[in-house]
Tab-separated table of C-alpha atoms in Angstrom:
chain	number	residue	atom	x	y	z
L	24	UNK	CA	14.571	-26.885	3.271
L	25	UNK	CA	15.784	-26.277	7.072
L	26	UNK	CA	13.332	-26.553	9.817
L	27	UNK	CA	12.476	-23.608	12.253
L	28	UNK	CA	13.801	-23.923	15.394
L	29	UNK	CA	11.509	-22.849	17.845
L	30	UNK	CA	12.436	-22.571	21.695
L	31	UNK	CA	9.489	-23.294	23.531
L	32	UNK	CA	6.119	-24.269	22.522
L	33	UNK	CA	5.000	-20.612	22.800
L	34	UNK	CA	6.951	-19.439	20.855
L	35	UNK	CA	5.702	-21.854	18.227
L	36	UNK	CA	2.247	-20.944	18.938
L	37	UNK	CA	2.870	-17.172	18.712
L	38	UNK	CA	4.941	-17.677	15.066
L	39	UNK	CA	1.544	-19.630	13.999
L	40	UNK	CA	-0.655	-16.999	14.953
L	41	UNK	CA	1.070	-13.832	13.421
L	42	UNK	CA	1.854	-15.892	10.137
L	43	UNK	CA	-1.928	-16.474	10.025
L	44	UNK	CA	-2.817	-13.343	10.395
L	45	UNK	CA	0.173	-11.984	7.915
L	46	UNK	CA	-1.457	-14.759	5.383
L	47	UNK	CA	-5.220	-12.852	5.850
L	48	UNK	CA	-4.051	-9.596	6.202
L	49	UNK	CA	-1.146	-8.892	3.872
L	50	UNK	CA	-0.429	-8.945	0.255
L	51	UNK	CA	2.823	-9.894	0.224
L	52	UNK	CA	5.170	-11.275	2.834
L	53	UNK	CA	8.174	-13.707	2.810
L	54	UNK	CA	8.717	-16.408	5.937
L	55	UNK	CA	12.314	-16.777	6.798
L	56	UNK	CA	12.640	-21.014	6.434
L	57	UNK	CA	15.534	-21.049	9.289
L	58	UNK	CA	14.521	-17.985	11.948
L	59	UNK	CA	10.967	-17.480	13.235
L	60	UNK	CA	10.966	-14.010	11.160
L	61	UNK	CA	9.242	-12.635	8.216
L	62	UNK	CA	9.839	-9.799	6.113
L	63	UNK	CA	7.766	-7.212	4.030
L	64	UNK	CA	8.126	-3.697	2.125
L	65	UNK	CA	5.845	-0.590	2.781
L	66	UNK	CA	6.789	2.418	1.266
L	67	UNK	CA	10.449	2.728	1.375
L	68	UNK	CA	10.985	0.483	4.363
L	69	UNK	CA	11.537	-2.949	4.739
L	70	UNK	CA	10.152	-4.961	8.259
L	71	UNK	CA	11.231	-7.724	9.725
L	72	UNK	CA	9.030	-9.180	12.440
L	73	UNK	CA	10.682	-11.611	15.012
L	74	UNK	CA	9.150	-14.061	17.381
L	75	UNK	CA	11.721	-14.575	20.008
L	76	UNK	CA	11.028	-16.776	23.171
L	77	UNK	CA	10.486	-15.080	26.092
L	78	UNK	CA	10.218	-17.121	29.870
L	79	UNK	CA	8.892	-20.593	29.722
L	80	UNK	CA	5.112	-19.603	28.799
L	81	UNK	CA	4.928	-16.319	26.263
L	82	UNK	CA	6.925	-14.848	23.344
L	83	UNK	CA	7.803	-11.458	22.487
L	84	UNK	CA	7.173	-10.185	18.678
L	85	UNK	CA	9.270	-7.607	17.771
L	86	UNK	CA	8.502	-5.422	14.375
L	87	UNK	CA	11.716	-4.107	13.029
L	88	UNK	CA	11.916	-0.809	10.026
L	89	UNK	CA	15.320	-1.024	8.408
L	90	UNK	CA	15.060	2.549	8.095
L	91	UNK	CA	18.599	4.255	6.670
L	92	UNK	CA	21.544	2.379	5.794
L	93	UNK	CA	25.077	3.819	5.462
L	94	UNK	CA	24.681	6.369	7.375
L	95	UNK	CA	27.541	8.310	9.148
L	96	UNK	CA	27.241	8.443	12.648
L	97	UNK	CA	27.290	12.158	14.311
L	98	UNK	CA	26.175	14.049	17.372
L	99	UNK	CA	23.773	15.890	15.407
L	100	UNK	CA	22.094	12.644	14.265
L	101	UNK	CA	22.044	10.818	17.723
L	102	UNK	CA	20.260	14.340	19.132
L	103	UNK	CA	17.607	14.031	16.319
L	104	UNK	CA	16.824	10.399	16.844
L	105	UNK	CA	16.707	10.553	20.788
L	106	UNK	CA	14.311	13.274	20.614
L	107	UNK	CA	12.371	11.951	18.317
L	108	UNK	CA	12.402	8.742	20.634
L	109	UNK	CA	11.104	11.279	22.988
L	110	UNK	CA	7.889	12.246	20.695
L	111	UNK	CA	7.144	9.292	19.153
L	112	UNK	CA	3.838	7.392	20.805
L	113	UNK	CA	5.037	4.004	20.322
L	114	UNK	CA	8.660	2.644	19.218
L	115	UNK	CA	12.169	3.695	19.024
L	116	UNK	CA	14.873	4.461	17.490
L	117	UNK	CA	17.965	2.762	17.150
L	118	UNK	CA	21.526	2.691	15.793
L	119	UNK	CA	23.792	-0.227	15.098
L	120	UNK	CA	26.782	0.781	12.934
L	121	UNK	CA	26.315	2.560	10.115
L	122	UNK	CA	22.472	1.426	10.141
L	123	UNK	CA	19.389	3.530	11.736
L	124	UNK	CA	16.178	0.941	12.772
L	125	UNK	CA	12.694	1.535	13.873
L	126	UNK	CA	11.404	-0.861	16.413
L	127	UNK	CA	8.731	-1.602	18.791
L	128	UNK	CA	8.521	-4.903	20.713
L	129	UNK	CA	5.397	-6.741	22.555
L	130	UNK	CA	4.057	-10.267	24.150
L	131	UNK	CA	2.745	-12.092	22.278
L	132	UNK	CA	0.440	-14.810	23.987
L	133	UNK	CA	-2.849	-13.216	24.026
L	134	UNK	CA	-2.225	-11.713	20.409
L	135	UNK	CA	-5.353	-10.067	19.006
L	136	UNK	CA	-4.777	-9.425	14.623
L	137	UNK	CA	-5.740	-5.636	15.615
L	138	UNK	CA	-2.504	-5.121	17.740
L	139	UNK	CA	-0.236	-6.572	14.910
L	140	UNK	CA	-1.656	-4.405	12.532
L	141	UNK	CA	-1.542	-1.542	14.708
L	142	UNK	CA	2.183	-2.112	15.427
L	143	UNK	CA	3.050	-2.928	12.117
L	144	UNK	CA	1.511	-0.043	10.628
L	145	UNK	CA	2.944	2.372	13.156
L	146	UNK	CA	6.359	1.296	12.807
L	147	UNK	CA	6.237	1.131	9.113
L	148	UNK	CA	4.549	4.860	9.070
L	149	UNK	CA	7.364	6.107	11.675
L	150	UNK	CA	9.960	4.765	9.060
L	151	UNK	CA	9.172	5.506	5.852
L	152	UNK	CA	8.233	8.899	7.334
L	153	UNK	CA	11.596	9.727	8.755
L	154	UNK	CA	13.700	7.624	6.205
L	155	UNK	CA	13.860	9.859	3.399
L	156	UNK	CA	14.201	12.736	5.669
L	157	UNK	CA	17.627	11.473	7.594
L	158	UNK	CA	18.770	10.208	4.413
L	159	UNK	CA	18.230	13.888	2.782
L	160	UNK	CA	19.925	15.924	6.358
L	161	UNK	CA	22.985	12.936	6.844
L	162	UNK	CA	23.122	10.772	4.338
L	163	UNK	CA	22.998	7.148	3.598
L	164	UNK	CA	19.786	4.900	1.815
L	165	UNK	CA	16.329	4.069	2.738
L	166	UNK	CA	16.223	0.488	3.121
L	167	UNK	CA	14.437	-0.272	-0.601
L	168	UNK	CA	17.236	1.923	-2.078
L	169	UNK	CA	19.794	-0.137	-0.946
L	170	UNK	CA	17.905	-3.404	-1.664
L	171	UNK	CA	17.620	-2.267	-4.935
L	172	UNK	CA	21.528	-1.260	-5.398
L	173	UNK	CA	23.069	-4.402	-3.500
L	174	UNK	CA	20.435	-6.056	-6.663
L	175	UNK	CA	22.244	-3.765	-9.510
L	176	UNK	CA	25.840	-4.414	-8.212
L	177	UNK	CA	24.857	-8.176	-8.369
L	178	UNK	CA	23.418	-8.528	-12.011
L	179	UNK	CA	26.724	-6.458	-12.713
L	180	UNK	CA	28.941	-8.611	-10.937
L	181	UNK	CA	27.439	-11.620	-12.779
L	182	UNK	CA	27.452	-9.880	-15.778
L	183	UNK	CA	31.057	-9.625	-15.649
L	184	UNK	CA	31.509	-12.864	-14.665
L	185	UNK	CA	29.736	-14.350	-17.500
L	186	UNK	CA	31.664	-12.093	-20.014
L	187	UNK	CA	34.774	-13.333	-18.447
């Protein structure tokens, strides 16, 4: 099994803490072996939560939603999402490709569990809220959709494969 690769000793200490906490606090999670993250599913979201390094001495922890996937980019839907930036207490927005994330980033080297949980829950409620909605007015898959269809076009591949 690969080793993490932490940065600085921070970071190491911060990537202890939160998968302590995840370990006490959540059902179900799964720890990345080869990048500081770890995922989970609430709702129709998946998060990823990333310990990155940040200066000599502190780390930042950043709580990603993969909220819609496959979506078509258009004016319409970059004026929804900014304003909703615009409204939203905590968090933003975000568009890489064809892909629509949720995120909200903080230090991490006086982490108390109540802030995690905070953040996770707010990004996770800000996702799976909007999710189905952008999906519904431009198209595209929550993130658990797609998860679940990448799954079906793999049993079918191998399916195929094995008839073959």
């Amino acid at each position: 099994m690969p080793q993490k690769q932490f940065h600085t000793e921070c970071q190491e200490e911060v990537y202890r803490q939160v998968k302590s906490y995840l370990d006490e606090l959540v059902d179900e999670h799964f720890d990345d072996a080869e990048h500081c993250d770890f995922y989970l599913k609430y709702g129709s979201t998946v998060l990823e939560i990333s310990i990155l390094p940040f200066q000599d001495d502190d780390a930042v922890i950043e709580i990603l939603a993969f909220c819609v996937q496959n979506v078509e980019p258009s004016f319409e839907l970059m004026q929804e999402l900014l304003r909703a930036n615009s409204e939203v207490p905590l968090g933003a927005f975000s568009v890489v490709g064809r892909d629509i994330f949720f995120s909200h980033a903080f230090l991490g080297r006086r982490l108390v569990g109540e802030q995690l949980i905070a953040s996770l829950e707010s990004v996770a409620t800000i996702s799976d809220e909007w999710d189905e909605k952008l999906v519904e007015r431009y198209g595209g898959q929550t993130a658990l959709d797609h998860i679940r269809s990448d799954a079906k076009r793999a049993r079918v591949a191998a399916r195929k494969a094995v008839e073959n």
